[in-house]
XYZ file of C-alpha atoms in Angstrom:
359
model
C 0.048 -0.311 0.414
C 1.250 3.469 -1.322
C 2.021 5.437 2.100
C 1.341 9.647 1.386
C 4.635 11.453 3.024
C 4.363 15.870 3.430
C 7.437 17.602 5.784
C 5.388 17.461 8.623
C 4.710 12.765 8.257
C 8.049 12.585 7.292
C 8.962 9.493 9.042
C 11.488 9.517 12.315
C 15.263 8.628 11.151
C 16.040 7.785 14.929
C 15.784 3.869 13.956
C 17.997 4.794 10.447
C 21.673 3.277 10.355
C 24.854 3.952 7.888
C 24.932 7.365 5.778
C 21.430 9.695 6.770
C 20.312 12.883 4.637
C 19.485 15.302 7.438
C 17.795 18.482 6.052
C 19.255 22.165 7.377
C 16.473 22.182 10.533
C 17.404 18.702 11.636
C 14.343 17.869 11.098
C 14.057 15.491 7.880
C 16.201 12.387 8.625
C 16.530 9.541 6.726
C 19.131 6.346 4.627
C 20.861 7.310 2.259
C 22.402 4.043 0.998
C 25.285 3.699 -1.148
C 23.033 2.150 -3.937
C 20.651 5.230 -3.426
C 23.440 7.596 -3.099
C 24.694 6.089 -7.242
C 20.778 5.880 -7.845
C 20.733 9.833 -7.065
C 23.631 10.629 -8.782
C 22.481 8.489 -11.770
C 19.162 10.989 -12.180
C 20.871 14.179 -11.766
C 23.196 13.175 -14.371
C 20.421 12.910 -16.918
C 18.505 15.319 -15.790
C 22.189 17.828 -16.994
C 22.807 15.823 -19.802
C 18.864 16.569 -21.028
C 19.290 20.409 -19.898
C 21.586 20.908 -22.839
C 24.535 20.424 -20.455
C 28.138 17.809 -22.429
C 31.548 16.969 -22.207
C 33.120 21.058 -23.444
C 31.129 22.219 -20.962
C 32.790 23.995 -16.891
C 29.987 24.081 -14.604
C 29.968 26.627 -11.184
C 26.913 25.105 -8.687
C 25.725 28.675 -6.740
C 23.766 26.814 -3.990
C 24.059 25.589 -0.595
C 25.552 22.440 0.133
C 23.022 21.830 2.385
C 20.056 22.296 1.246
C 17.754 21.150 -0.809
C 18.288 21.782 -4.130
C 21.726 20.016 -2.455
C 24.565 21.705 -4.100
C 27.890 19.258 -3.603
C 25.439 16.325 -5.539
C 24.266 18.494 -9.041
C 28.180 19.352 -8.352
C 29.528 15.994 -8.631
C 26.739 14.009 -10.750
C 27.864 17.921 -13.069
C 31.541 16.249 -13.228
C 30.294 13.497 -14.341
C 28.220 14.725 -17.682
C 30.522 18.206 -18.433
C 34.329 18.942 -18.188
C 34.325 20.281 -15.575
C 32.884 21.570 -12.045
C 32.833 23.607 -8.923
C 30.326 23.515 -6.475
C 31.057 27.901 -5.088
C 28.326 28.176 -2.419
C 25.324 30.823 -2.186
C 28.608 33.611 -1.866
C 28.359 37.160 -2.394
C 27.867 38.326 -6.429
C 31.468 39.519 -6.729
C 33.176 36.807 -6.067
C 31.167 35.254 -7.333
C 31.594 37.205 -10.607
C 35.311 35.890 -9.643
C 34.643 32.110 -10.181
C 33.791 32.652 -13.385
C 36.191 33.739 -14.730
C 38.684 31.560 -12.270
C 36.579 28.011 -13.948
C 36.272 29.775 -17.124
C 32.680 28.309 -17.042
C 30.467 28.009 -19.641
C 27.058 27.261 -17.493
C 25.602 28.083 -13.671
C 23.895 26.276 -12.551
C 21.520 29.014 -8.821
C 18.439 30.051 -7.915
C 16.452 32.209 -10.475
C 16.157 34.897 -7.163
C 20.519 34.223 -7.018
C 20.850 34.824 -10.822
C 18.970 38.283 -11.522
C 20.507 39.753 -7.963
C 23.492 38.683 -9.170
C 23.089 39.965 -12.923
C 21.313 43.089 -10.953
C 24.887 44.126 -8.659
C 26.989 43.882 -12.173
C 25.096 46.313 -13.510
C 24.944 48.404 -11.008
C 27.620 47.666 -8.445
C 30.344 46.293 -9.928
C 29.108 47.598 -14.047
C 30.825 44.821 -15.533
C 28.665 43.368 -18.753
C 27.160 40.105 -18.273
C 27.950 39.106 -21.163
C 31.659 39.562 -21.046
C 31.335 36.151 -19.269
C 29.759 34.517 -22.039
C 27.708 31.804 -19.732
C 26.084 29.043 -22.653
C 23.447 28.036 -20.195
C 22.316 29.441 -16.634
C 20.405 26.965 -15.203
C 17.645 27.868 -11.966
C 16.193 25.957 -9.058
C 14.956 25.785 -5.602
C 12.293 28.618 -5.857
C 9.442 30.151 -7.791
C 10.687 32.503 -10.153
C 9.180 36.296 -11.016
C 7.802 37.224 -14.012
C 10.103 37.971 -16.737
C 13.091 36.020 -14.925
C 14.174 33.547 -18.115
C 13.334 36.364 -20.649
C 16.045 38.489 -18.747
C 18.267 36.537 -18.755
C 18.562 34.887 -21.870
C 18.233 38.366 -23.567
C 21.850 39.828 -20.688
C 23.394 37.247 -21.424
C 22.819 35.398 -24.312
C 22.261 32.196 -23.060
C 19.939 28.898 -22.877
C 17.649 29.302 -19.489
C 16.012 26.515 -18.541
C 14.913 25.208 -14.869
C 15.685 21.439 -13.056
C 13.219 20.841 -10.543
C 14.901 18.893 -8.042
C 12.780 16.875 -5.568
C 12.205 19.066 -2.557
C 13.226 16.842 0.200
C 17.008 15.249 -0.832
C 17.615 17.215 -3.185
C 18.068 15.184 -6.477
C 16.990 17.284 -10.218
C 14.428 14.701 -12.415
C 13.130 16.524 -14.250
C 14.138 19.602 -16.790
C 11.827 22.343 -19.212
C 12.862 25.883 -21.186
C 10.606 28.844 -20.032
C 8.769 28.399 -23.548
C 7.964 24.110 -22.185
C 3.960 24.177 -20.185
C 5.015 21.682 -18.948
C 8.790 19.615 -17.165
C 9.714 16.440 -18.515
C 11.614 13.748 -15.849
C 14.243 11.925 -16.714
C 12.318 9.477 -15.668
C 8.674 8.442 -16.558
C 6.980 7.477 -12.340
C 8.514 9.882 -10.867
C 6.954 12.760 -10.894
C 2.689 13.822 -10.522
C 0.396 16.020 -9.198
C -2.397 15.779 -7.189
C -5.558 17.320 -5.033
C -4.272 18.618 -2.398
C -7.701 17.513 -0.206
C -6.700 13.466 -0.616
C -4.798 11.093 -0.889
C -4.941 10.498 -4.583
C -2.835 10.519 -7.587
C -4.397 13.343 -10.371
C -4.621 11.348 -14.262
C -4.246 13.933 -16.926
C -5.657 15.231 -18.855
C -5.957 17.622 -15.339
C -9.569 19.029 -13.981
C -9.296 22.749 -13.954
C -7.890 23.835 -10.015
C -5.503 23.318 -7.542
C -3.072 21.244 -7.654
C -0.309 19.297 -4.883
C 3.213 18.255 -6.490
C 4.262 15.004 -5.776
C 6.863 12.540 -6.451
C 7.448 8.486 -6.490
C 11.661 8.373 -5.376
C 11.217 4.607 -6.596
C 15.398 4.838 -6.528
C 15.040 5.093 -2.903
C 15.826 2.269 -0.872
C 12.744 2.255 2.005
C 11.051 5.025 0.534
C 10.228 3.668 -3.466
C 6.998 3.323 -2.278
C 6.032 6.028 -0.745
C 4.932 9.238 -2.571
C 6.212 12.502 -1.352
C 4.018 15.714 -1.149
C 6.497 18.241 -2.082
C 4.330 21.314 -0.844
C 4.603 23.226 -3.946
C 1.368 23.880 -5.965
C -0.502 24.437 -9.504
C -3.470 26.680 -10.350
C -4.623 24.050 -13.536
C -6.667 25.808 -16.265
C -8.030 22.702 -17.543
C -5.798 20.405 -20.356
C -3.040 19.895 -19.268
C -1.134 17.167 -19.746
C 2.121 17.213 -18.161
C 3.242 18.909 -14.248
C 3.454 22.150 -15.075
C 6.312 24.381 -12.435
C 4.937 25.144 -9.567
C 3.693 28.549 -8.299
C 2.392 27.578 -4.650
C 3.194 27.005 -1.645
C 0.723 24.826 0.691
C 0.608 23.231 4.112
C 2.576 23.796 6.991
C 6.101 25.037 5.242
C 6.360 28.180 3.455
C 10.015 28.229 0.816
C 12.179 31.247 1.533
C 15.483 31.743 -0.002
C 15.419 28.929 -1.574
C 14.261 27.016 2.061
C 12.325 25.299 4.542
C 10.585 26.885 6.990
C 8.696 25.253 9.170
C 5.692 26.377 10.826
C 4.685 24.601 13.651
C 8.034 25.918 14.956
C 8.160 29.046 14.875
C 5.105 28.832 16.440
C 6.588 26.573 18.891
C 9.494 28.312 20.143
C 7.035 31.278 20.082
C 4.981 29.746 22.456
C 8.023 29.370 25.261
C 8.572 33.041 25.227
C 6.528 34.766 28.038
C 4.194 38.399 26.798
C 3.617 36.980 23.673
C -0.401 37.342 22.298
C 0.064 37.670 18.619
C 2.721 36.609 15.435
C 2.778 37.604 11.968
C 5.223 36.119 9.235
C 5.780 38.302 7.044
C 7.756 37.112 3.132
C 8.520 40.278 0.848
C 10.394 39.768 -2.714
C 9.865 43.616 -3.464
C 13.430 43.645 -5.149
C 14.881 40.689 -6.195
C 15.706 38.574 -3.150
C 13.356 37.450 -0.591
C 13.197 38.943 2.527
C 10.734 37.321 5.659
C 9.905 39.804 9.320
C 8.729 38.708 12.439
C 5.804 41.015 13.368
C 5.078 40.187 16.810
C 3.003 42.410 19.553
C 3.951 41.752 23.487
C 0.776 41.795 25.827
C 2.891 44.527 28.483
C 4.232 47.963 27.513
C 7.473 46.965 29.584
C 8.370 44.146 26.697
C 7.932 46.172 23.799
C 11.108 48.342 24.403
C 13.106 45.614 26.663
C 15.967 45.105 24.231
C 16.604 41.307 26.316
C 13.144 39.617 24.962
C 13.501 40.894 21.123
C 17.075 39.127 21.645
C 15.532 36.202 23.008
C 13.063 36.402 19.974
C 15.887 36.755 17.677
C 18.073 33.520 18.967
C 15.246 31.248 18.936
C 14.435 31.680 15.904
C 18.183 30.884 15.001
C 17.957 27.590 16.634
C 15.517 26.797 14.399
C 16.774 27.886 10.714
C 18.807 28.834 9.282
C 17.380 31.556 7.530
C 17.503 35.038 8.133
C 14.536 36.487 9.709
C 14.104 39.811 10.351
C 12.544 41.040 14.358
C 9.382 43.797 14.053
C 8.201 44.829 17.988
C 5.200 45.917 17.032
C 4.089 49.459 19.109
C 1.121 48.786 20.023
C -0.291 46.472 22.593
C -2.276 43.684 22.943
C -3.407 41.749 25.557
C -5.972 38.921 23.327
C -3.724 35.911 22.754
C -4.213 35.431 18.491
C -2.661 32.448 16.835
C 0.060 34.038 14.480
C -0.507 34.022 11.484
C 2.000 34.582 7.670
C 1.085 37.154 5.337
C 2.540 36.715 2.157
C 3.131 39.083 0.409
C 5.042 37.189 -2.857
C 1.457 35.894 -2.797
C 2.855 31.881 -3.135
C 2.187 30.620 0.090
C -1.638 29.375 -0.087
C -2.791 28.368 2.334
C -1.566 25.781 5.800
C -5.066 23.528 5.944
C -4.562 22.303 2.779
C -8.594 20.961 2.324
C -9.199 24.452 3.217
C -7.178 25.843 -0.572
C -8.301 23.168 -2.450
């Protein structure tokens, strides 16, 4: 019988043995046996080849090595496909420019917002011409891009721009598409599909109109191969689609911020341990090229509003649960009424925490 799993219901990894895959937040632990890692690398390499990477390419991967997608795994796969590959991490933009030049890179693998921020800084701060890098390929992965991202990058760098779809549990690229493609092309059938938001059942193409969630079936994995994993990534179907479109939304108890998944229940749990917090609102924006997160705190006592120790406690509580930088904003008005925390996604990405109410 197929089990349906979300990030919240992922099996506990305490009994797992051998090499383990652990998410950046530490809440997702899965065994990654030698055969699993070999299979993951083969899938990633095949996806990179399908995206146009070849033996003459030199690849720079500018992704977090501890994230999903996993920069180190993608780099290792790229080294099998291309002439050379280097993982430089999510570094500063001038240092990224230097690395691209020193490697003589033809290919950059990066998040959509990272690519747009890099382009903006080349123009506005460094006064450098993107064409001088002579990139042939830009592969975007890990985020929902802003409108016109693909067209602008293709025009400014005069490069082929494609999107990789990485399984958000293991960070393995399993599909790719161009901006002109309405749907992803999975590297193998059966790895990627769609499901209703409120029902554990796969949707059959052509799809009916309405919201749907991307699901992955990691048949390559030794212990989770028969599971269906809800990704938390969603689309609004117009009706009649045959393939799986790129996600335009997220849904559930995690939000995607700067390519990382943030657990809303963990934020709530951390704040319940801090006396005096009566309400909080997590606000996520993308006013420029990058995502920004701010946690607005309402206290129940006036004496806490200007108390730097209380704000510091909240900052440290957030630092303990996520590597994402979250600004803490103390609201000036007191409210003694306790209300549940809320999420305000001004990007328009997150549909809501309760899948049943988003359907």
